[in-house]
Amino acid sequence: MSAELETSEGVDESEKRSSGASEKENHTKMADLSELLKEGTKEAHDRAENTQFVKDFLKGNIRKELFKLATTALYFTYSALEEEMERNKDHPAFAPLYFPMELHRKEALTKDMEYFFGEDWEEKVRCSEAAQKYVERIHYVGQNEPELLVAHAYTRYMGDLSGGQVLKKVAQRALKLPSTGEGTQFYLFENVDNAQQFKQLYRARMNALDLNLKTKERIVEEANRAFAYNMQIFDELDQAGSVLARETREDGLPAHDGKGDVRKCPYYAAKPDRGALEGSSCPFQTALAVLSKPSLQFILAAGVALVAGLLAWYYM
């Protein structure tokens, strides 16, 4: 009888050890940061994909007047992100993901900004309210919680390498942009030979970060926050599009006459040397004046990269 009990207990202990090992393996797999991000941001992704800006773009209903504004938001966003990445390039929670030659977009965006705004483009652009909130959050994370920086980097760059390439073709077709790349330098990753293989490398590096489960959960929360900031930018663009659509010039170009409180215009920015709104006007008028020039009829499609980061989850 005692022998039977010993055998039974031995089997139970063996099964427990086997079961425990299996559970640990499954937990480890589910605790991979890339898997946690994919699962944890599905809902946010669905909401973002259903914003009017994204739906219209996917249908090919692209407002040329909005692309310059979206490109400006992109420039400020990536400038902040890459500044903080440079600051934290030696931080153990980010160093393995530092790929400046392969991924950084600021230089490409600078070329696109100059192409569409001219050599003095820096004097013509201002960061919108929604983009500024995104920028401020990125700086806060980089300076105070650098372990969360991966959430913003992963969301943006993996999207650029995935959905961004699909949307590039949509933009070129809808806006008749040249296939030789003028105006779409943002999409050109000259130092990435195989996007799929690079994404696999990036995810592997990310999963190998020495982070506890609590920190990984915070990173997922931060990624959802990044989606929310993108949605705010989309909503801002929708608002700008609605204003532009209310009035139409004789030549068919939508216009905004600047009536009403200029501060309600989402892309209004007072000059730094002005303490009030005196002498300011709605930037939509300036934008349309530029658009009336034949040489600038086709507006930069780089703004669609804001959408790319959201669609990319379907391609990962």
CSV table of C-alpha atoms in Angstrom, one decimal:
chain,number,residue,atom,x,y,z
A,1,MET,CA,0.0,0.0,0.0
A,2,SER,CA,2.8,2.4,0.9
A,3,ALA,CA,4.6,1.5,-2.3
A,4,GLU,CA,1.4,2.4,-4.3
A,5,LEU,CA,1.2,5.7,-2.5
A,6,GLU,CA,4.8,6.5,-3.2
A,7,THR,CA,4.4,5.7,-6.9
A,8,SER,CA,1.2,7.7,-7.1
A,9,GLU,CA,2.9,10.7,-5.4
A,10,GLY,CA,5.9,10.3,-7.6
A,11,VAL,CA,3.7,10.5,-10.7
A,12,ASP,CA,1.9,13.5,-9.3
A,13,GLU,CA,5.1,15.3,-8.6
A,14,SER,CA,6.4,14.5,-12.1
A,15,GLU,CA,3.2,15.8,-13.7
A,16,LYS,CA,3.3,18.9,-11.6
A,17,ARG,CA,6.9,19.7,-12.7
A,18,SER,CA,6.0,19.0,-16.3
A,19,SER,CA,2.9,21.2,-16.1
A,20,GLY,CA,4.8,23.9,-14.3
A,21,ALA,CA,7.5,24.0,-16.9
A,22,SER,CA,4.8,24.2,-19.7
A,23,GLU,CA,3.0,27.0,-17.9
A,24,LYS,CA,6.3,28.9,-17.5
A,25,GLU,CA,7.1,28.5,-21.2
A,26,ASN,CA,3.7,29.8,-22.2
A,27,HIS,CA,4.0,32.7,-19.8
A,28,THR,CA,7.4,33.6,-21.1
A,29,LYS,CA,6.1,33.5,-24.7
A,30,MET,CA,3.1,35.7,-23.8
A,31,ALA,CA,5.4,38.0,-21.9
A,32,ASP,CA,7.4,38.8,-25.0
A,33,LEU,CA,7.2,42.6,-25.4
A,34,SER,CA,6.3,42.4,-29.1
A,35,GLU,CA,3.4,40.0,-28.3
A,36,LEU,CA,2.2,42.1,-25.5
A,37,LEU,CA,2.2,45.2,-27.7
A,38,LYS,CA,0.4,43.5,-30.5
A,39,GLU,CA,-2.3,42.2,-28.3
A,40,GLY,CA,-2.5,45.2,-26.0
A,41,THR,CA,-3.0,47.8,-28.7
A,42,LYS,CA,-5.6,46.0,-30.9
A,43,GLU,CA,-8.5,48.0,-29.5
A,44,ALA,CA,-6.7,51.4,-29.9
A,45,HIS,CA,-5.6,50.4,-33.4
A,46,ASP,CA,-9.2,49.6,-34.4
A,47,ARG,CA,-10.4,53.0,-33.1
A,48,ALA,CA,-7.6,54.9,-34.9
A,49,GLU,CA,-8.3,53.1,-38.1
A,50,ASN,CA,-11.9,54.2,-38.0
A,51,THR,CA,-11.1,57.9,-37.8
A,52,GLN,CA,-12.5,59.9,-40.8
A,53,PHE,CA,-9.0,60.9,-41.9
A,54,VAL,CA,-7.8,57.3,-42.1
A,55,LYS,CA,-11.0,56.0,-43.8
A,56,ASP,CA,-11.0,58.8,-46.4
A,57,PHE,CA,-7.3,58.2,-47.2
A,58,LEU,CA,-7.8,54.4,-47.7
A,59,LYS,CA,-10.6,55.3,-50.2
A,60,GLY,CA,-8.2,57.6,-52.0
A,61,ASN,CA,-10.1,60.7,-51.0
A,62,ILE,CA,-7.0,62.7,-50.2
A,63,ARG,CA,-7.1,66.5,-49.6
A,64,LYS,CA,-3.9,67.9,-51.0
A,65,GLU,CA,-4.4,70.9,-48.7
A,66,LEU,CA,-4.0,68.8,-45.6
A,67,PHE,CA,-0.8,67.0,-46.6
A,68,LYS,CA,1.4,70.0,-45.9
A,69,LEU,CA,-0.1,70.3,-42.4
A,70,ALA,CA,0.3,66.5,-41.8
A,71,THR,CA,3.9,66.6,-43.0
A,72,THR,CA,4.6,69.4,-40.5
A,73,ALA,CA,3.2,67.3,-37.7
A,74,LEU,CA,5.4,64.4,-38.8
A,75,TYR,CA,8.5,66.6,-38.8
A,76,PHE,CA,8.0,67.8,-35.3
A,77,THR,CA,7.1,64.3,-34.0
A,78,TYR,CA,10.2,62.6,-35.4
A,79,SER,CA,12.5,65.5,-34.4
A,80,ALA,CA,11.4,65.0,-30.8
A,81,LEU,CA,11.6,61.2,-31.0
A,82,GLU,CA,15.1,61.1,-32.5
A,83,GLU,CA,16.4,63.7,-30.1
A,84,GLU,CA,15.3,61.6,-27.2
A,85,MET,CA,16.6,58.4,-28.8
A,86,GLU,CA,20.0,60.1,-29.2
A,87,ARG,CA,19.9,61.2,-25.5
A,88,ASN,CA,19.2,57.6,-24.4
A,89,LYS,CA,21.3,55.7,-26.9
A,90,ASP,CA,23.3,54.1,-24.1
A,91,HIS,CA,20.5,53.5,-21.7
A,92,PRO,CA,20.1,49.7,-21.2
A,93,ALA,CA,16.4,49.8,-21.8
A,94,PHE,CA,16.9,51.3,-25.2
A,95,ALA,CA,20.4,50.9,-26.4
A,96,PRO,CA,19.8,47.6,-28.4
A,97,LEU,CA,17.1,49.4,-30.4
A,98,TYR,CA,19.3,52.3,-31.5
A,99,PHE,CA,19.5,52.2,-35.3
A,100,PRO,CA,20.1,55.7,-36.5
A,101,MET,CA,21.5,54.8,-39.9
A,102,GLU,CA,18.7,52.4,-40.6
A,103,LEU,CA,15.6,54.1,-39.2
A,104,HIS,CA,16.0,57.8,-38.4
A,105,ARG,CA,13.6,60.0,-40.5
A,106,LYS,CA,14.4,63.6,-39.6
A,107,GLU,CA,16.9,64.1,-42.4
A,108,ALA,CA,14.5,62.6,-44.9
A,109,LEU,CA,11.6,64.8,-43.6
A,110,THR,CA,13.9,67.9,-43.8
A,111,LYS,CA,14.4,67.2,-47.5
A,112,ASP,CA,10.6,66.8,-48.0
A,113,MET,CA,9.9,70.0,-46.0
A,114,GLU,CA,12.3,72.0,-48.2
A,115,TYR,CA,10.9,70.5,-51.3
A,116,PHE,CA,7.4,71.7,-50.5
A,117,PHE,CA,8.0,74.8,-48.4
A,118,GLY,CA,11.2,76.1,-50.0
A,119,GLU,CA,14.6,76.8,-48.4
A,120,ASP,CA,13.1,79.1,-45.7
A,121,TRP,CA,10.6,76.4,-44.7
A,122,GLU,CA,11.6,76.7,-41.0
A,123,GLU,CA,10.3,80.2,-40.9
A,124,LYS,CA,7.0,79.2,-42.4
A,125,VAL,CA,5.9,76.2,-40.3
A,126,ARG,CA,4.5,75.9,-36.7
A,127,CYS,CA,3.7,72.9,-34.7
A,128,SER,CA,0.0,72.3,-34.3
A,129,GLU,CA,-1.7,72.0,-30.9
A,130,ALA,CA,-2.2,68.2,-31.1
A,131,ALA,CA,1.3,67.6,-32.5
A,132,GLN,CA,2.8,69.7,-29.7
A,133,LYS,CA,1.1,67.5,-27.0
A,134,TYR,CA,2.6,64.5,-28.7
A,135,VAL,CA,6.1,66.1,-28.8
A,136,GLU,CA,5.9,67.1,-25.2
A,137,ARG,CA,5.0,63.6,-24.1
A,138,ILE,CA,7.9,62.2,-26.1
A,139,HIS,CA,10.3,64.6,-24.4
A,140,TYR,CA,8.9,63.8,-21.0
A,141,VAL,CA,9.4,60.1,-21.5
A,142,GLY,CA,12.9,60.5,-22.9
A,143,GLN,CA,14.0,62.7,-20.0
A,144,ASN,CA,12.1,61.0,-17.1
A,145,GLU,CA,11.0,57.5,-18.1
A,146,PRO,CA,13.4,56.3,-20.9
A,147,GLU,CA,12.3,52.7,-20.4
A,148,LEU,CA,9.0,53.7,-22.1
A,149,LEU,CA,10.7,55.2,-25.2
A,150,VAL,CA,10.5,51.9,-26.9
A,151,ALA,CA,6.7,52.2,-27.1
A,152,HIS,CA,7.0,55.3,-29.4
A,153,ALA,CA,9.9,54.0,-31.4
A,154,TYR,CA,8.3,50.6,-32.1
A,155,THR,CA,4.9,52.1,-33.0
A,156,ARG,CA,6.4,54.6,-35.4
A,157,TYR,CA,9.3,52.8,-37.1
A,158,MET,CA,7.7,49.4,-37.5
A,159,GLY,CA,4.8,51.1,-39.1
A,160,ASP,CA,7.0,53.1,-41.5
A,161,LEU,CA,8.5,49.8,-42.7
A,162,SER,CA,5.2,48.1,-43.0
A,163,GLY,CA,2.0,49.9,-43.8
A,164,GLY,CA,3.8,53.0,-44.8
A,165,GLN,CA,5.1,51.3,-47.9
A,166,VAL,CA,1.6,50.3,-48.9
A,167,LEU,CA,0.3,53.8,-48.3
A,168,LYS,CA,3.1,55.3,-50.3
A,169,LYS,CA,1.8,53.7,-53.4
A,170,VAL,CA,-1.7,54.9,-52.6
A,171,ALA,CA,-0.4,58.4,-52.2
A,172,GLN,CA,1.6,58.4,-55.4
A,173,ARG,CA,-1.4,57.2,-57.4
A,174,ALA,CA,-3.9,59.5,-55.8
A,175,LEU,CA,-1.7,62.6,-55.9
A,176,LYS,CA,0.1,61.7,-59.1
A,177,LEU,CA,3.5,62.0,-57.3
A,178,PRO,CA,6.5,60.9,-59.3
A,179,SER,CA,7.6,57.3,-58.9
A,180,THR,CA,11.2,58.5,-58.7
A,181,GLY,CA,10.7,59.5,-55.1
A,182,GLU,CA,10.4,63.3,-55.2
A,183,GLY,CA,8.3,64.4,-52.2
A,184,THR,CA,8.4,60.9,-50.6
A,185,GLN,CA,11.9,60.8,-49.2
A,186,PHE,CA,10.3,59.9,-45.8
A,187,TYR,CA,9.5,56.4,-47.1
A,188,LEU,CA,13.0,55.7,-48.4
A,189,PHE,CA,15.1,53.5,-46.1
A,190,GLU,CA,18.3,53.3,-48.0
A,191,ASN,CA,20.1,51.2,-45.3
A,192,VAL,CA,17.4,48.6,-44.9
A,193,ASP,CA,17.7,45.9,-47.6
A,194,ASN,CA,15.0,43.7,-46.4
A,195,ALA,CA,12.2,45.3,-44.3
A,196,GLN,CA,10.7,42.0,-43.1
A,197,GLN,CA,14.1,40.7,-41.8
A,198,PHE,CA,14.9,44.0,-40.2
A,199,LYS,CA,11.5,44.0,-38.3
A,200,GLN,CA,12.2,40.5,-37.1
A,201,LEU,CA,15.6,41.7,-35.8
A,202,TYR,CA,14.1,44.7,-34.1
A,203,ARG,CA,11.4,42.6,-32.4
A,204,ALA,CA,14.0,40.1,-31.3
A,205,ARG,CA,16.1,42.9,-29.8
A,206,MET,CA,13.1,44.3,-28.1
A,207,ASN,CA,12.1,41.0,-26.6
A,208,ALA,CA,15.6,40.5,-25.3
A,209,LEU,CA,15.5,43.7,-23.2
A,210,ASP,CA,15.9,43.1,-19.5
A,211,LEU,CA,12.5,44.3,-18.4
A,212,ASN,CA,10.2,43.0,-15.7
A,213,LEU,CA,6.6,42.3,-16.5
A,214,LYS,CA,5.4,45.4,-14.8
A,215,THR,CA,7.6,47.6,-17.0
A,216,LYS,CA,6.4,45.8,-20.1
A,217,GLU,CA,2.8,46.5,-19.1
A,218,ARG,CA,3.7,50.2,-18.7
A,219,ILE,CA,5.2,50.1,-22.2
A,220,VAL,CA,2.0,48.7,-23.6
A,221,GLU,CA,0.1,51.5,-21.8
A,222,GLU,CA,2.5,54.1,-23.4
A,223,ALA,CA,1.9,52.6,-26.8
A,224,ASN,CA,-1.8,53.1,-26.4
A,225,ARG,CA,-1.1,56.6,-25.3
A,226,ALA,CA,0.9,57.1,-28.6
A,227,PHE,CA,-2.2,55.8,-30.6
A,228,ALA,CA,-4.3,58.4,-28.7
A,229,TYR,CA,-1.9,61.2,-29.7
A,230,ASN,CA,-2.1,60.1,-33.3
A,231,MET,CA,-5.9,60.1,-33.2
A,232,GLN,CA,-5.8,63.6,-31.9
A,233,ILE,CA,-3.7,64.7,-34.8
A,234,PHE,CA,-6.2,62.9,-37.2
A,235,ASP,CA,-9.1,64.7,-35.6
A,236,GLU,CA,-7.3,68.0,-35.9
A,237,LEU,CA,-6.8,67.3,-39.6
A,238,ASP,CA,-10.4,66.4,-40.0
A,239,GLN,CA,-11.3,69.7,-38.4
A,240,ALA,CA,-9.0,71.6,-40.7
A,241,GLY,CA,-10.6,69.7,-43.7
A,242,SER,CA,-14.1,70.7,-42.6
A,243,VAL,CA,-13.1,74.3,-42.4
A,244,LEU,CA,-11.5,74.1,-45.9
A,245,ALA,CA,-14.6,72.5,-47.3
A,246,ARG,CA,-17.1,75.1,-46.1
A,247,GLU,CA,-16.2,77.6,-48.8
A,248,THR,CA,-15.1,77.0,-52.4
A,249,ARG,CA,-13.3,79.4,-54.6
A,250,GLU,CA,-14.3,79.9,-58.2
A,251,ASP,CA,-11.4,77.8,-59.4
A,252,GLY,CA,-12.6,74.9,-57.2
A,253,LEU,CA,-10.0,75.1,-54.4
A,254,PRO,CA,-11.5,75.0,-50.9
A,255,ALA,CA,-10.9,78.1,-48.9
A,256,HIS,CA,-11.0,79.5,-45.5
A,257,ASP,CA,-11.6,83.2,-45.2
A,258,GLY,CA,-10.3,83.5,-41.7
A,259,LYS,CA,-13.7,84.6,-40.3
A,260,GLY,CA,-14.3,83.9,-36.6
A,261,ASP,CA,-11.9,83.4,-33.8
A,262,VAL,CA,-8.5,82.6,-35.4
A,263,ARG,CA,-7.5,80.8,-32.2
A,264,LYS,CA,-10.0,78.0,-33.1
A,265,CYS,CA,-8.0,77.2,-36.2
A,266,PRO,CA,-6.0,74.1,-35.1
A,267,TYR,CA,-2.9,75.1,-37.1
A,268,TYR,CA,-2.8,78.7,-35.9
A,269,ALA,CA,0.4,79.7,-34.2
A,270,ALA,CA,1.2,83.2,-33.1
A,271,LYS,CA,4.6,84.6,-34.0
A,272,PRO,CA,7.1,84.2,-31.0
A,273,ASP,CA,7.6,87.9,-30.9
A,274,ARG,CA,3.9,88.6,-30.6
A,275,GLY,CA,2.2,88.4,-27.3
A,276,ALA,CA,-1.3,88.5,-28.7
A,277,LEU,CA,-3.1,87.8,-32.0
A,278,GLU,CA,-2.7,91.3,-33.4
A,279,GLY,CA,-1.8,91.2,-37.0
A,280,SER,CA,-2.1,87.4,-37.3
A,281,SER,CA,-4.2,85.6,-39.9
A,282,CYS,CA,-5.3,82.1,-40.5
A,283,PRO,CA,-2.5,80.1,-42.1
A,284,PHE,CA,-5.0,78.4,-44.5
A,285,GLN,CA,-5.0,81.5,-46.7
A,286,THR,CA,-1.2,81.3,-47.0
A,287,ALA,CA,-1.3,77.6,-47.7
A,288,LEU,CA,-3.9,78.0,-50.5
A,289,ALA,CA,-1.9,80.9,-52.0
A,290,VAL,CA,1.1,78.6,-52.2
A,291,LEU,CA,-1.0,75.8,-53.6
A,292,SER,CA,-2.2,78.0,-56.4
A,293,LYS,CA,1.3,78.0,-57.9
A,294,PRO,CA,1.6,75.3,-60.6
A,295,SER,CA,5.0,74.2,-59.3
A,296,LEU,CA,3.5,73.2,-56.0
A,297,GLN,CA,0.2,71.7,-57.1
A,298,PHE,CA,1.0,68.2,-55.9
A,299,ILE,CA,1.4,68.4,-52.1
A,300,LEU,CA,3.6,66.1,-50.2
A,301,ALA,CA,2.1,62.8,-49.3
A,302,ALA,CA,4.4,62.2,-46.4
A,303,GLY,CA,1.6,63.0,-44.0
A,304,VAL,CA,0.1,59.6,-44.6
A,305,ALA,CA,2.9,58.1,-42.6
A,306,LEU,CA,1.0,59.1,-39.6
A,307,VAL,CA,-1.5,56.5,-40.7
A,308,ALA,CA,1.1,53.9,-41.5
A,309,GLY,CA,2.1,53.3,-38.0
A,310,LEU,CA,-1.5,52.3,-37.2
A,311,LEU,CA,-2.1,50.1,-40.2
A,312,ALA,CA,1.3,48.3,-39.8
A,313,TRP,CA,0.0,46.1,-37.0
A,314,TYR,CA,-1.9,44.1,-39.6
A,315,TYR,CA,1.3,43.4,-41.5
A,316,MET,CA,3.4,42.4,-38.4
